[in-house]
Coordinates of C-alpha atoms in Angstrom, one line a residue:
Chain S
N1 CA -9.0 30.6 -10.4
A2 CA -5.4 29.8 -9.3
G3 CA -6.6 30.2 -5.6
V4 CA -3.8 31.0 -3.3
T5 CA -0.3 30.8 -4.6
Q6 CA 3.0 30.7 -2.8
T7 CA 6.6 31.2 -4.1
P8 CA 9.2 29.7 -3.6
K9 CA 8.2 26.1 -2.7
F10 CA 11.4 25.4 -1.1
Q11 CA 14.3 27.7 0.1
V12 CA 17.5 27.4 1.9
L13 CA 18.9 30.4 3.6
K14 CA 22.0 31.0 5.7
T15 CA 21.6 32.6 9.2
G16 CA 21.6 36.4 8.8
Q17 CA 20.2 36.4 5.5
S18 CA 16.8 38.1 4.4
M19 CA 14.2 36.9 2.0
T20 CA 10.6 37.6 1.2
L21 CA 8.0 34.6 0.8
Q22 CA 5.4 35.5 -1.6
C23 CA 1.7 34.9 -1.4
A24 CA -1.1 35.9 -3.9
Q25 CA -4.8 35.2 -4.1
D26 CA -7.0 35.8 -7.0
M27 CA -10.3 35.4 -5.1
N28 CA -10.5 39.1 -4.2
H29 CA -10.5 38.0 -0.5
E30 CA -10.3 40.7 2.3
Y31 CA -8.6 38.6 4.9
M32 CA -5.2 37.0 4.6
S33 CA -2.8 35.5 7.0
W34 CA 0.6 33.7 7.5
Y35 CA 1.1 30.6 9.6
R36 CA 4.0 28.6 10.3
Q37 CA 3.7 24.7 11.0
D38 CA 6.5 23.0 13.1
P39 CA 6.5 19.2 13.8
G40 CA 4.1 18.6 16.8
M41 CA 2.9 22.1 17.0
G42 CA 0.0 22.6 14.5
L43 CA -0.1 25.8 12.7
R44 CA 0.5 29.1 14.5
L45 CA -0.4 32.5 13.3
I46 CA 2.4 34.8 12.4
H47 CA 0.6 37.9 10.9
Y48 CA -2.7 38.6 9.4
S49 CA -4.4 41.4 7.3
V50 CA -8.0 42.5 7.2
G51 CA -7.5 44.6 4.0
A52 CA -5.1 46.6 2.0
G53 CA -3.0 48.8 4.3
I54 CA -4.0 46.9 7.5
T55 CA -2.0 44.4 9.0
D56 CA -1.5 42.9 12.8
Q57 CA 0.4 40.5 14.7
G58 CA -0.5 37.0 15.4
E59 CA 0.8 34.6 17.8
V60 CA 4.4 34.4 16.7
P61 CA 5.2 37.5 14.9
N62 CA 9.1 38.1 16.0
G63 CA 11.5 38.0 13.2
Y64 CA 8.7 38.6 10.4
N65 CA 7.5 41.7 8.8
V66 CA 4.5 41.9 6.5
S67 CA 2.6 44.6 4.4
R68 CA -0.5 44.7 2.4
S69 CA -0.5 47.4 -0.5
T70 CA -3.0 45.3 -2.5
T71 CA -5.7 43.1 -1.9
E72 CA -4.1 40.4 -3.9
D73 CA -0.7 40.1 -2.2
F74 CA 0.4 39.5 1.3
P75 CA 4.4 39.0 1.4
L76 CA 6.3 37.7 4.4
R77 CA 9.7 39.2 5.2
L78 CA 12.4 37.6 7.2
L79 CA 14.8 40.3 8.0
S80 CA 17.6 38.2 9.4
A81 CA 16.9 34.6 9.3
A82 CA 17.6 32.1 12.2
P83 CA 17.7 28.5 12.3
S84 CA 14.5 28.8 14.8
Q85 CA 12.7 30.1 11.6
T86 CA 13.1 26.6 9.9
S87 CA 9.6 25.7 9.3
V88 CA 6.7 25.2 6.7
Y89 CA 5.0 28.4 5.9
F90 CA 1.3 28.7 4.8
C91 CA -0.4 31.7 3.5
A92 CA -4.3 31.8 3.7
S93 CA -7.1 33.9 2.4
S94 CA -11.0 34.3 3.2
R95 CA -13.7 36.5 2.6
A96 CA -14.5 39.1 5.3
G97 CA -17.3 38.7 7.6
A98 CA -18.7 35.7 9.8
P99 CA -16.6 32.9 11.2
Q100 CA -18.2 30.4 8.7
E101 CA -16.3 31.6 5.8
T102 CA -13.7 29.0 4.9
Q103 CA -9.8 29.8 4.8
Y104 CA -8.1 28.7 1.5
F105 CA -4.7 27.8 2.0
G106 CA -1.6 27.9 -0.2
P107 CA 0.5 24.9 -1.0
G108 CA 3.1 26.0 1.6
T109 CA 6.8 27.2 1.5
R110 CA 9.6 24.8 3.1
L111 CA 12.2 27.1 4.5
L112 CA 15.5 25.8 6.0
V113 CA 17.8 28.1 7.7
L114 CA 21.4 26.9 8.1
Chain P
A1 CA -8.0 33.6 24.4
Q2 CA -9.1 30.8 22.3
K3 CA -7.4 27.3 22.9
I4 CA -7.9 24.2 20.9
T5 CA -6.9 20.9 22.5
Q6 CA -6.5 17.6 20.6
T7 CA -5.5 14.7 23.1
Q8 CA -4.9 12.0 20.5
P9 CA -1.5 12.1 18.9
G10 CA -1.8 9.1 16.8
M11 CA -4.9 6.8 15.9
F12 CA -5.3 3.4 14.1
V13 CA -8.4 2.3 12.4
Q14 CA -9.2 -0.5 10.1
E15 CA -10.6 0.0 6.5
K16 CA -14.3 0.4 6.5
E17 CA -14.5 1.1 10.2
A18 CA -15.6 4.5 11.7
V19 CA -13.1 6.8 13.9
T20 CA -13.6 9.4 16.0
L21 CA -10.9 12.0 16.2
D22 CA -11.4 14.4 19.5
C23 CA -11.4 18.1 19.9
T24 CA -12.1 20.3 22.5
Y25 CA -12.2 23.8 22.7
D26 CA -12.1 27.0 25.1
T27 CA -13.4 30.4 24.1
S28 CA -15.1 33.3 25.7
D29 CA -16.8 34.5 22.4
Q30 CA -20.5 33.6 21.8
S31 CA -20.0 33.6 17.9
Y32 CA -17.4 31.3 16.4
G33 CA -16.8 28.7 14.0
L34 CA -15.1 25.1 14.2
F35 CA -13.3 23.6 11.3
W36 CA -11.5 20.4 10.8
Y37 CA -8.7 20.1 8.0
K38 CA -6.9 17.2 6.7
Q39 CA -3.2 17.3 5.7
P40 CA -1.9 14.3 3.6
S41 CA 1.6 13.6 3.5
S42 CA 1.9 15.8 0.5
G43 CA 1.5 18.7 2.9
E44 CA -1.5 20.7 1.4
M45 CA -4.2 21.8 3.8
I46 CA -7.7 20.3 2.8
F47 CA -11.0 21.8 4.3
L48 CA -13.3 19.0 5.5
I49 CA -16.2 20.4 7.6
Y50 CA -17.5 23.5 9.7
Q51 CA -19.6 23.8 12.5
G52 CA -21.1 27.4 13.7
S53 CA -21.7 28.0 17.1
Y54 CA -25.2 28.8 16.7
D55 CA -25.8 25.7 14.4
E56 CA -28.2 23.4 16.3
Q57 CA -27.6 20.5 14.0
N58 CA -24.4 18.6 13.7
A59 CA -22.6 19.3 10.3
T60 CA -22.2 16.6 7.8
E61 CA -20.2 16.5 4.7
G62 CA -20.3 13.0 3.0
R63 CA -18.4 10.6 5.2
Y64 CA -17.4 13.1 7.6
S65 CA -19.7 14.5 10.7
L66 CA -18.9 16.8 13.5
N67 CA -20.2 15.8 16.8
F68 CA -20.9 19.2 18.3
Q69 CA -21.4 19.5 22.1
K70 CA -21.7 23.0 22.9
A71 CA -21.9 22.6 26.6
R72 CA -18.9 20.2 26.8
K73 CA -17.0 22.5 24.3
S74 CA -16.1 19.6 22.2
A75 CA -16.1 19.1 18.4
N76 CA -15.3 15.6 17.4
L77 CA -14.8 14.7 13.9
V78 CA -16.4 11.2 12.9
I79 CA -15.2 9.5 9.8
S80 CA -17.3 6.7 8.7
A81 CA -16.3 3.7 6.4
S82 CA -12.7 4.7 6.6
Q83 CA -10.4 4.3 3.5
L84 CA -6.7 4.0 3.0
G85 CA -6.7 7.4 1.7
D86 CA -7.8 8.9 4.8
S87 CA -4.4 8.3 6.5
A88 CA -3.4 11.8 7.2
M89 CA -3.0 14.4 9.9
Y90 CA -6.2 16.1 10.9
F91 CA -6.3 19.4 12.7
C92 CA -9.1 20.9 14.4
A93 CA -9.3 24.7 14.3
M94 CA -11.3 27.5 15.7
R95 CA -12.2 31.0 14.3
G96 CA -13.5 33.9 16.2
P97 CA -14.1 37.6 15.5
N98 CA -10.6 38.3 16.6
S99 CA -7.2 38.2 14.5
G100 CA -9.1 39.0 11.3
Y101 CA -11.0 35.6 11.7
A102 CA -7.6 33.7 11.3
L103 CA -7.8 30.2 12.6
N104 CA -6.4 28.8 15.9
F105 CA -5.2 25.0 15.4
G106 CA -4.9 22.3 17.7
K107 CA -1.6 20.1 17.5
G108 CA -3.5 17.6 15.3
T109 CA -3.9 13.7 15.1
S110 CA -2.1 11.4 12.9
L111 CA -4.6 8.9 11.7
L112 CA -3.5 5.7 10.0
V113 CA -6.0 3.4 8.2
T114 CA -4.9 -0.2 7.9
P115 CA -6.1 -2.7 5.5

């Protein structure tokens, strides 16, 4: 099992450009989520999904879109990048059900918006 | 809404000593989970330990234990016999029935283990 994979590992964008951060998991997990990590802020939830075709907003969804067409993939789209979106982005997945199910994190994507 | 508070931005501990990292939480949910993650300088998120809201005994995983005081809404992480490799950021997180069981994180505590 590869677990949770994220691509790219690092990306530089110019303000206004768009891009998609890829996330895939091979554990057949129902739940997937995207977080961003800024210095001194911990991780904050952007969007999450409880299954294919079902997504919802988290704490900081503005400027980001998601879709979940398959169980395995959960891409995060930046429609028009802004310097405020410079951050480290983590994707995570877990099995459905009770709170004790551990979330498995991908290695992260470092994004710099100039 | 859930809230996690970690009041120690940074901590120092000498090698082989024990250290306690504080975490308090606030939630109206009856069923929830509390997690601790370690983030070394390489950046990955490493799961350490879990405590369920209905668990009567404190969770332990090797050198890690969770001091769970439900009435006080605290879930402190205790690391025994600290090692140099324990130097990292430590995050407390809570998970409940909302938001697809996604985690709600505290701001973290930076731990430095000295020789």
